[in-house]
Short mmCIF file of C-alpha atoms in Angstrom, two decimals:
data_model
loop_
_atom_site.label_atom_id
_atom_site.label_comp_id
_atom_site.label_asym_id
_atom_site.label_seq_id
_atom_site.Cartn_x
_atom_site.Cartn_y
_atom_site.Cartn_z
CA MET K 17 -2.12 1.13 -17.62
CA ILE K 18 -5.13 -0.11 -15.36
CA ILE K 19 -4.16 -1.33 -11.93
CA ILE K 20 -7.08 -3.06 -9.74
CA ASN K 21 -6.08 -3.83 -6.27
CA THR K 22 -8.88 -6.31 -4.84
CA GLY K 23 -9.38 -9.44 -2.55
CA ASP K 24 -10.61 -9.35 1.29
CA GLY K 25 -7.53 -8.91 2.42
CA LYS K 26 -5.88 -5.79 4.15
CA GLY K 27 -3.71 -3.67 1.77
CA LYS K 28 -5.99 -2.25 -0.87
CA THR K 29 -6.19 1.23 0.23
CA THR K 30 -2.95 1.24 1.67
CA ALA K 31 -1.06 0.13 -1.33
CA ALA K 32 -3.04 2.78 -3.32
CA ILE K 33 -1.80 5.56 -1.07
CA GLY K 34 1.86 4.30 -1.34
CA GLN K 35 1.17 4.10 -5.03
CA ILE K 36 0.50 7.69 -4.95
CA ILE K 37 3.27 8.55 -2.65
CA ARG K 38 5.42 6.86 -5.27
CA SER K 39 4.17 8.83 -8.19
CA LEU K 40 4.12 12.28 -6.51
CA GLY K 41 8.11 11.38 -5.40
CA GLN K 42 8.83 10.99 -9.25
CA GLY K 43 7.24 14.18 -9.65
CA PHE K 44 3.96 13.23 -11.33
CA LYS K 45 0.61 14.95 -10.82
CA VAL K 46 -2.38 12.51 -9.11
CA CYS K 47 -5.99 12.91 -8.45
CA LEU K 48 -7.18 10.76 -5.87
CA ILE K 49 -11.02 10.14 -6.14
CA GLN K 50 -12.34 8.47 -2.69
CA LEU K 51 -15.60 6.99 -1.77
CA PHE K 52 -17.51 5.94 1.65
CA LYS K 53 -14.46 7.51 3.61
CA GLY K 54 -15.63 9.78 6.46
CA GLU K 55 -13.79 13.04 6.99
CA ALA K 56 -11.14 13.12 9.78
CA PHE K 57 -11.35 9.53 10.53
CA TYR K 58 -8.56 7.80 7.95
CA GLY K 59 -4.96 8.86 8.97
CA GLU K 60 -4.19 9.45 5.71
CA GLN K 61 -6.51 11.92 4.75
CA ASN K 62 -4.85 14.27 6.90
CA MET K 63 -1.70 13.53 4.99
CA LEU K 64 -2.73 13.54 1.84
CA VAL K 65 -4.83 17.07 1.60
CA LYS K 66 -1.11 18.43 2.47
CA LEU K 67 0.37 16.85 -0.45
CA GLU K 68 1.44 19.08 -3.59
CA GLY K 69 0.96 17.58 -6.67
CA LEU K 70 -2.46 15.69 -5.33
CA ASP K 71 -6.04 16.38 -5.96
CA PHE K 72 -7.90 15.19 -3.65
CA PHE K 73 -11.71 14.59 -3.55
CA SER K 74 -14.06 12.65 -1.27
CA PHE K 75 -17.53 11.99 -2.25
CA SER K 76 -20.63 9.70 -0.37
CA LYS K 77 -18.46 9.66 2.52
CA GLU K 78 -21.05 7.49 4.36
CA HIS K 79 -21.59 3.76 3.25
CA PRO K 80 -24.79 2.12 4.00
CA PHE K 81 -23.17 -0.98 5.45
CA CYS K 82 -21.45 1.56 7.68
CA ILE K 83 -23.99 4.05 8.60
CA LYS K 84 -27.46 2.54 8.88
CA ASP K 85 -29.37 6.03 8.57
CA VAL K 86 -27.98 6.26 5.05
CA THR K 87 -30.16 4.66 2.34
CA ILE K 88 -29.25 2.93 -0.95
CA THR K 89 -30.71 5.33 -2.93
CA GLU K 90 -29.32 8.31 -0.84
CA ALA K 91 -25.40 6.43 -1.26
CA ALA K 92 -26.41 6.16 -5.04
CA GLU K 93 -27.40 9.70 -5.33
CA ARG K 94 -24.15 10.85 -3.37
CA CYS K 95 -21.73 8.95 -5.88
CA LYS K 96 -23.13 10.56 -8.79
CA PRO K 97 -20.76 13.78 -8.30
CA ALA K 98 -17.95 11.47 -8.30
CA ILE K 99 -18.56 10.24 -11.93
CA VAL K 100 -19.69 13.58 -13.20
CA LYS K 101 -15.78 14.64 -11.67
CA ILE K 102 -14.42 11.41 -13.43
CA LYS K 103 -16.27 12.63 -16.49
CA GLU K 104 -14.92 15.93 -16.41
CA ILE K 105 -11.04 14.66 -16.25
CA ALA K 106 -11.99 11.71 -18.87
CA ASN K 107 -13.20 14.78 -21.29
CA ASN K 108 -10.26 16.91 -20.51
CA GLY K 109 -6.78 16.86 -22.05
CA LYS K 110 -4.42 14.84 -19.57
CA ILE K 111 -4.08 16.42 -16.40
CA TYR K 112 -3.04 13.65 -14.30
CA ASP K 113 -0.45 10.87 -14.65
CA LEU K 114 -2.08 8.75 -12.61
CA ILE K 115 -5.75 8.74 -10.99
CA VAL K 116 -6.66 6.39 -7.81
CA LEU K 117 -10.30 5.46 -8.04
CA GLU K 118 -10.70 4.44 -3.92
CA GLU K 119 -13.44 1.95 -3.26
CA PHE K 120 -15.34 2.16 -6.83
CA ASN K 121 -15.31 -1.49 -6.48
CA ILE K 122 -17.57 -1.51 -3.71
CA ALA K 123 -19.58 0.95 -5.48
CA LEU K 124 -19.89 -1.47 -8.57
CA ARG K 125 -20.44 -4.36 -6.61
CA ASP K 126 -23.91 -2.51 -4.48
CA ASN K 127 -25.17 -1.18 -7.71
CA LEU K 128 -24.34 2.33 -6.95
CA ILE K 129 -22.75 3.31 -10.14
CA ASP K 130 -23.46 2.09 -13.44
CA LYS K 131 -21.38 -0.61 -14.44
CA THR K 132 -21.19 -0.23 -18.13
CA GLU K 133 -20.69 4.05 -17.68
CA PHE K 134 -18.10 3.82 -15.48
CA ILE K 135 -15.99 0.65 -17.66
CA GLU K 136 -16.56 3.24 -20.49
CA LEU K 137 -15.25 6.34 -18.20
CA VAL K 138 -12.11 4.15 -16.97
CA LYS K 139 -11.07 2.93 -20.64
CA LEU K 140 -11.03 6.91 -21.43
CA LEU K 141 -9.22 7.59 -18.63
CA SER K 142 -6.68 4.85 -18.99
CA GLU K 143 -5.63 6.71 -22.48
CA LYS K 144 -3.91 9.60 -20.74
CA SER K 145 -3.28 8.24 -16.93
CA ASP K 146 -2.16 5.19 -15.21
CA VAL K 147 -5.72 4.18 -13.02
CA VAL K 148 -5.47 2.39 -10.06
CA ILE K 149 -9.21 0.99 -8.67
CA THR K 150 -9.54 -0.40 -5.40
CA GLY K 151 -11.94 -2.18 -3.09
CA ARG K 152 -12.98 -5.70 -2.58
CA GLY K 153 -15.19 -7.53 -5.09
CA ALA K 154 -13.93 -6.27 -8.30
CA PRO K 155 -16.01 -7.38 -11.31
CA ARG K 156 -15.34 -9.65 -13.68
CA GLU K 157 -15.62 -6.90 -16.57
CA LEU K 158 -12.98 -4.74 -14.68
CA ILE K 159 -10.62 -7.43 -14.23
CA ASP K 160 -10.58 -8.47 -17.83
CA LEU K 161 -9.98 -4.79 -19.06
CA ALA K 162 -7.33 -4.36 -16.18
CA ASP K 163 -3.62 -4.75 -17.16
CA LEU K 164 -2.09 -5.61 -13.46
CA VAL K 165 -4.66 -7.07 -10.58
CA THR K 166 -3.70 -7.99 -7.49
CA GLU K 167 -5.82 -9.99 -4.83
CA MET K 168 -5.47 -8.94 -1.51
CA ARG K 169 -5.50 -12.29 0.42
CA GLU K 170 -6.03 -12.78 3.90
CA ILE K 171 -3.71 -15.04 5.32
CA LYS K 172 -4.36 -14.23 9.00
CA HIS K 173 -6.15 -11.52 10.74
CA PRO K 174 -6.84 -10.34 14.16
CA TYR K 175 -10.67 -9.51 13.71
CA ASN K 176 -10.67 -13.36 13.47
CA LYS K 177 -9.55 -13.40 17.23
CA GLY K 178 -12.29 -10.83 18.32
CA ILE K 179 -9.48 -7.96 18.23
CA LYS K 180 -11.07 -4.61 17.34
CA SER K 181 -9.67 -2.32 14.23
CA ARG K 182 -6.97 0.07 15.64
CA LYS K 183 -6.01 3.92 15.02
CA GLY K 184 -3.39 4.02 12.80
CA ILE K 185 -3.50 0.61 11.23
CA GLU K 186 -6.91 0.01 10.07
CA PHE K 187 -8.10 3.54 9.79
CA MET J 8 0.81 -6.19 16.41
CA ILE J 9 2.80 -8.08 13.91
CA ILE J 10 1.89 -7.46 10.04
CA ILE J 11 3.49 -9.27 7.50
CA ASN J 12 2.82 -8.53 3.57
CA THR J 13 4.06 -11.17 1.49
CA GLY J 14 3.58 -12.83 -2.20
CA ASP J 15 4.17 -12.61 -5.53
CA GLY J 16 1.91 -9.74 -6.45
CA LYS J 17 2.17 -6.21 -6.13
CA GLY J 18 1.61 -3.97 -3.51
CA LYS J 19 3.60 -5.18 -0.40
CA THR J 20 5.90 -2.20 -0.34
CA THR J 21 2.99 0.22 -1.20
CA ALA J 22 0.72 -0.89 1.18
CA ALA J 23 3.87 -0.76 3.97
CA ILE J 24 4.04 3.00 2.56
CA GLY J 25 0.47 4.01 2.68
CA GLN J 26 0.58 2.32 6.15
CA ILE J 27 3.29 4.81 7.02
CA ILE J 28 1.09 7.78 5.59
CA ARG J 29 -1.96 6.57 7.87
CA SER J 30 0.14 6.34 10.77
CA LEU J 31 1.76 9.36 10.37
CA GLY J 32 -1.87 10.93 9.83
CA GLN J 33 -2.97 10.09 13.03
CA GLY J 34 0.06 12.08 14.64
CA PHE J 35 2.24 8.74 15.43
CA LYS J 36 5.99 8.27 15.22
CA VAL J 37 6.97 5.95 12.76
CA CYS J 38 10.55 4.17 11.62
CA LEU J 39 11.15 2.70 8.28
CA ILE J 40 14.11 0.50 7.84
CA GLN J 41 14.37 -0.66 4.32
CA LEU J 42 16.95 -2.94 2.79
CA PHE J 43 18.12 -3.46 -0.92
CA LYS J 44 16.36 0.04 -2.26
CA GLY J 45 18.91 1.71 -4.74
CA GLU J 46 18.73 5.60 -3.36
CA ALA J 47 17.15 7.94 -5.70
CA PHE J 48 15.30 5.02 -7.40
CA TYR J 49 12.35 4.87 -5.66
CA GLY J 50 9.65 7.75 -5.81
CA GLU J 51 8.59 7.06 -2.36
CA GLN J 52 12.17 7.73 -1.03
CA ASN J 53 11.91 11.56 -2.21
CA MET J 54 8.98 11.77 -0.35
CA LEU J 55 9.49 9.88 2.66
CA VAL J 56 12.63 11.60 3.67
CA LYS J 57 10.57 15.44 3.85
CA LEU J 58 7.84 13.56 5.86
CA GLU J 59 7.87 14.70 9.78
CA GLY J 60 7.50 12.02 12.74
CA LEU J 61 9.10 9.13 10.22
CA ASP J 62 13.07 7.96 10.77
CA PHE J 63 14.24 6.63 7.69
CA PHE J 64 17.16 4.26 7.19
CA SER J 65 18.54 2.24 4.33
CA PHE J 66 20.80 -0.13 4.43
CA SER J 67 22.60 -2.81 2.28
CA LYS J 68 21.06 -0.81 -0.97
CA GLU J 69 21.87 -3.17 -3.72
CA HIS J 70 20.97 -6.82 -3.70
CA PRO J 71 23.17 -9.25 -5.20
CA PHE J 72 19.91 -10.16 -7.60
CA CYS J 73 19.74 -6.95 -8.99
CA ILE J 74 23.40 -5.86 -8.78
CA LYS J 75 25.68 -8.91 -10.20
CA ASP J 76 28.91 -7.18 -8.81
CA VAL J 77 27.65 -7.40 -5.12
CA THR J 78 28.32 -10.64 -3.41
CA ILE J 79 26.14 -12.60 -1.15
CA THR J 80 29.17 -12.14 1.48
CA GLU J 81 29.26 -8.25 0.81
CA ALA J 82 25.26 -8.11 0.92
CA ALA J 83 25.29 -9.97 4.48
CA GLU J 84 27.92 -7.95 5.73
CA ARG J 85 25.87 -4.70 4.63
CA CYS J 86 23.02 -5.87 6.56
CA LYS J 87 25.00 -5.69 9.85
CA PRO J 88 23.93 -2.32 10.50
CA ALA J 89 20.41 -2.55 9.73
CA ILE J 90 20.37 -5.55 12.67
CA VAL J 91 22.37 -3.22 15.08
CA LYS J 92 20.00 -0.25 14.32
CA ILE J 93 17.03 -2.77 15.15
CA LYS J 94 18.67 -4.02 18.24
CA GLU J 95 19.26 -0.46 19.96
CA ILE J 96 15.38 0.29 18.99
CA ALA J 97 14.47 -3.25 20.59
CA ASN J 98 16.70 -2.46 23.43
CA ASN J 99 15.62 1.59 24.23
CA GLY J 100 12.12 2.62 25.90
CA LYS J 101 9.36 2.76 23.50
CA ILE J 102 10.25 5.24 20.53
CA TYR J 103 7.82 4.44 17.47
CA ASP J 104 4.64 3.34 17.49
CA LEU J 105 4.78 1.79 14.06
CA ILE J 106 8.30 0.22 13.09
CA VAL J 107 8.48 -0.76 9.12
CA LEU J 108 10.92 -3.59 8.34
CA GLU J 109 11.10 -3.25 4.30
CA GLU J 110 12.55 -6.21 2.31
CA PHE J 111 13.14 -8.33 5.24
CA ASN J 112 11.78 -11.43 4.07
CA ILE J 113 13.91 -11.08 1.18
CA ALA J 114 17.18 -11.06 3.91
CA LEU J 115 15.61 -14.02 5.11
CA ARG J 116 14.85 -15.96 2.46
CA ASP J 117 18.62 -15.55 1.02
CA ASN J 118 20.34 -16.25 4.49
CA LEU J 119 21.54 -12.48 4.39
CA ILE J 120 20.38 -12.12 8.25
CA ASP J 121 19.81 -14.68 11.05
CA LYS J 122 16.26 -15.97 11.33
CA THR J 123 16.35 -16.77 14.67
CA GLU J 124 18.07 -13.41 15.92
CA PHE J 125 15.48 -11.51 13.71
CA ILE J 126 12.42 -13.16 14.96
CA GLU J 127 13.73 -12.66 18.77
CA LEU J 128 13.99 -8.99 17.80
CA VAL J 129 10.79 -8.66 16.19
CA LYS J 130 9.02 -10.32 19.33
CA LEU J 131 11.02 -7.53 21.50
CA LEU J 132 10.05 -4.96 18.86
CA SER J 133 6.36 -6.14 19.04
CA GLU J 134 6.15 -5.42 22.82
CA LYS J 135 6.29 -1.76 22.13
CA SER J 136 5.32 -0.77 18.87
CA ASP J 137 3.51 -2.01 15.73
CA VAL J 138 6.18 -3.86 13.51
CA VAL J 139 5.36 -4.39 9.66
CA ILE J 140 7.57 -6.83 7.65
CA THR J 141 7.41 -6.87 3.95
CA GLY J 142 9.29 -8.89 0.89
CA ARG J 143 7.90 -12.28 -0.76
CA GLY J 144 8.79 -15.47 0.85
CA ALA J 145 7.91 -14.58 4.35
CA PRO J 146 9.20 -17.56 6.32
CA ARG J 147 6.86 -19.98 8.19
CA GLU J 148 8.31 -18.89 11.86
CA LEU J 149 7.34 -15.37 11.00
CA ILE J 150 3.70 -15.90 9.57
CA ASP J 151 3.14 -18.44 12.60
CA LEU J 152 4.23 -15.20 15.29
CA ALA J 153 2.38 -12.53 13.25
CA ASP J 154 -0.92 -11.30 13.68
CA LEU J 155 -1.78 -10.35 10.69
CA VAL J 156 -0.41 -11.71 7.40
CA THR J 157 -1.55 -10.66 3.86
CA GLU J 158 -0.72 -12.61 0.62
CA MET J 159 -0.52 -9.73 -2.43
CA ARG J 160 -1.55 -12.23 -4.92
CA GLU J 161 -0.80 -11.89 -8.48
CA ILE J 162 -4.14 -12.34 -10.61
CA LYS J 163 -2.76 -10.25 -13.79
CA HIS J 164 0.67 -8.33 -14.39
CA PRO J 165 1.83 -6.70 -17.39
CA TYR J 166 5.34 -8.20 -16.51
CA ASN J 167 3.82 -11.48 -18.26
CA LYS J 168 3.12 -9.88 -21.33
CA GLY J 169 6.72 -8.35 -21.47
CA ILE J 170 6.05 -4.96 -20.17
CA LYS J 171 8.97 -3.53 -18.55
CA SER J 172 8.52 -1.89 -15.13
CA ARG J 173 7.66 1.94 -15.36
CA LYS J 174 8.57 4.99 -13.16
CA GLY J 175 5.72 6.11 -10.73
CA ILE J 176 4.18 2.49 -10.71
CA GLU J 177 7.07 0.06 -9.82
CA PHE J 178 9.38 2.54 -8.87
#
């Protein structure tokens, strides 16, 4: 099954994290491949590294949108090992029950990874594992391919009132 | 801050679980009060009971919609200790950084708890803690009160193709 969490609202990443916890709780083996998440910033990372049954990989930790001295070219270069890792998993036997590809929709949106290649890899992965892909702006081709798509839609957000992101809530 | 995860799509509960993991990862103290979730069914429960820094309470484990021999009156009766627990927390000093009230929107929708009393309690809780409330059909009064509201909107769901809920994904 291919699952997509997209939309402009809060909850795409946290729902994926919750999905990981649920799956681990059923005794399943899980892999999380994360893009654009600086280490020791997001609270969940401190927890995830400690969980048995979860393999956790983090690549291209800085996104050019947030860190101005990282160029698009550099970011694309740093996404390559993530694709190598996905290929490695896809070309192996069944290793994981659940594979979470965090913020890959953003990498697709910004052309940091190749869409055609990525979609082929997701198809391969989904033959053996459930695959969750997160990030706003999921491309149409991925939505068409997916079995379950949720749009996290912002009804109300304190950012709009000028309130800044807060520890334990947004990171 | 008061946060609501509502809507018909997947991700309301998993986003709340992810929020708990994020918050615990920042070293915060968290309380989860859950309604209508049968024990040893949802994978996350096996994980949550093991996490340090989290107090986890589960009440009214059977919802009349799912378990036909539970009446509305019985379910309402079994929600009372949840409200007692919330009152106890609200009337104490600051105990928790984050309080998650899972499926309370459903309890409100089905008149299993008193809306006016619940909203007053949420106001009290939010003076000291961040409060997350989940469940489809959040009432207008709660949305008006909240700071951050996300609608998990179903774009595509395999239920609609007749595929049943699966271990590790829906529970």
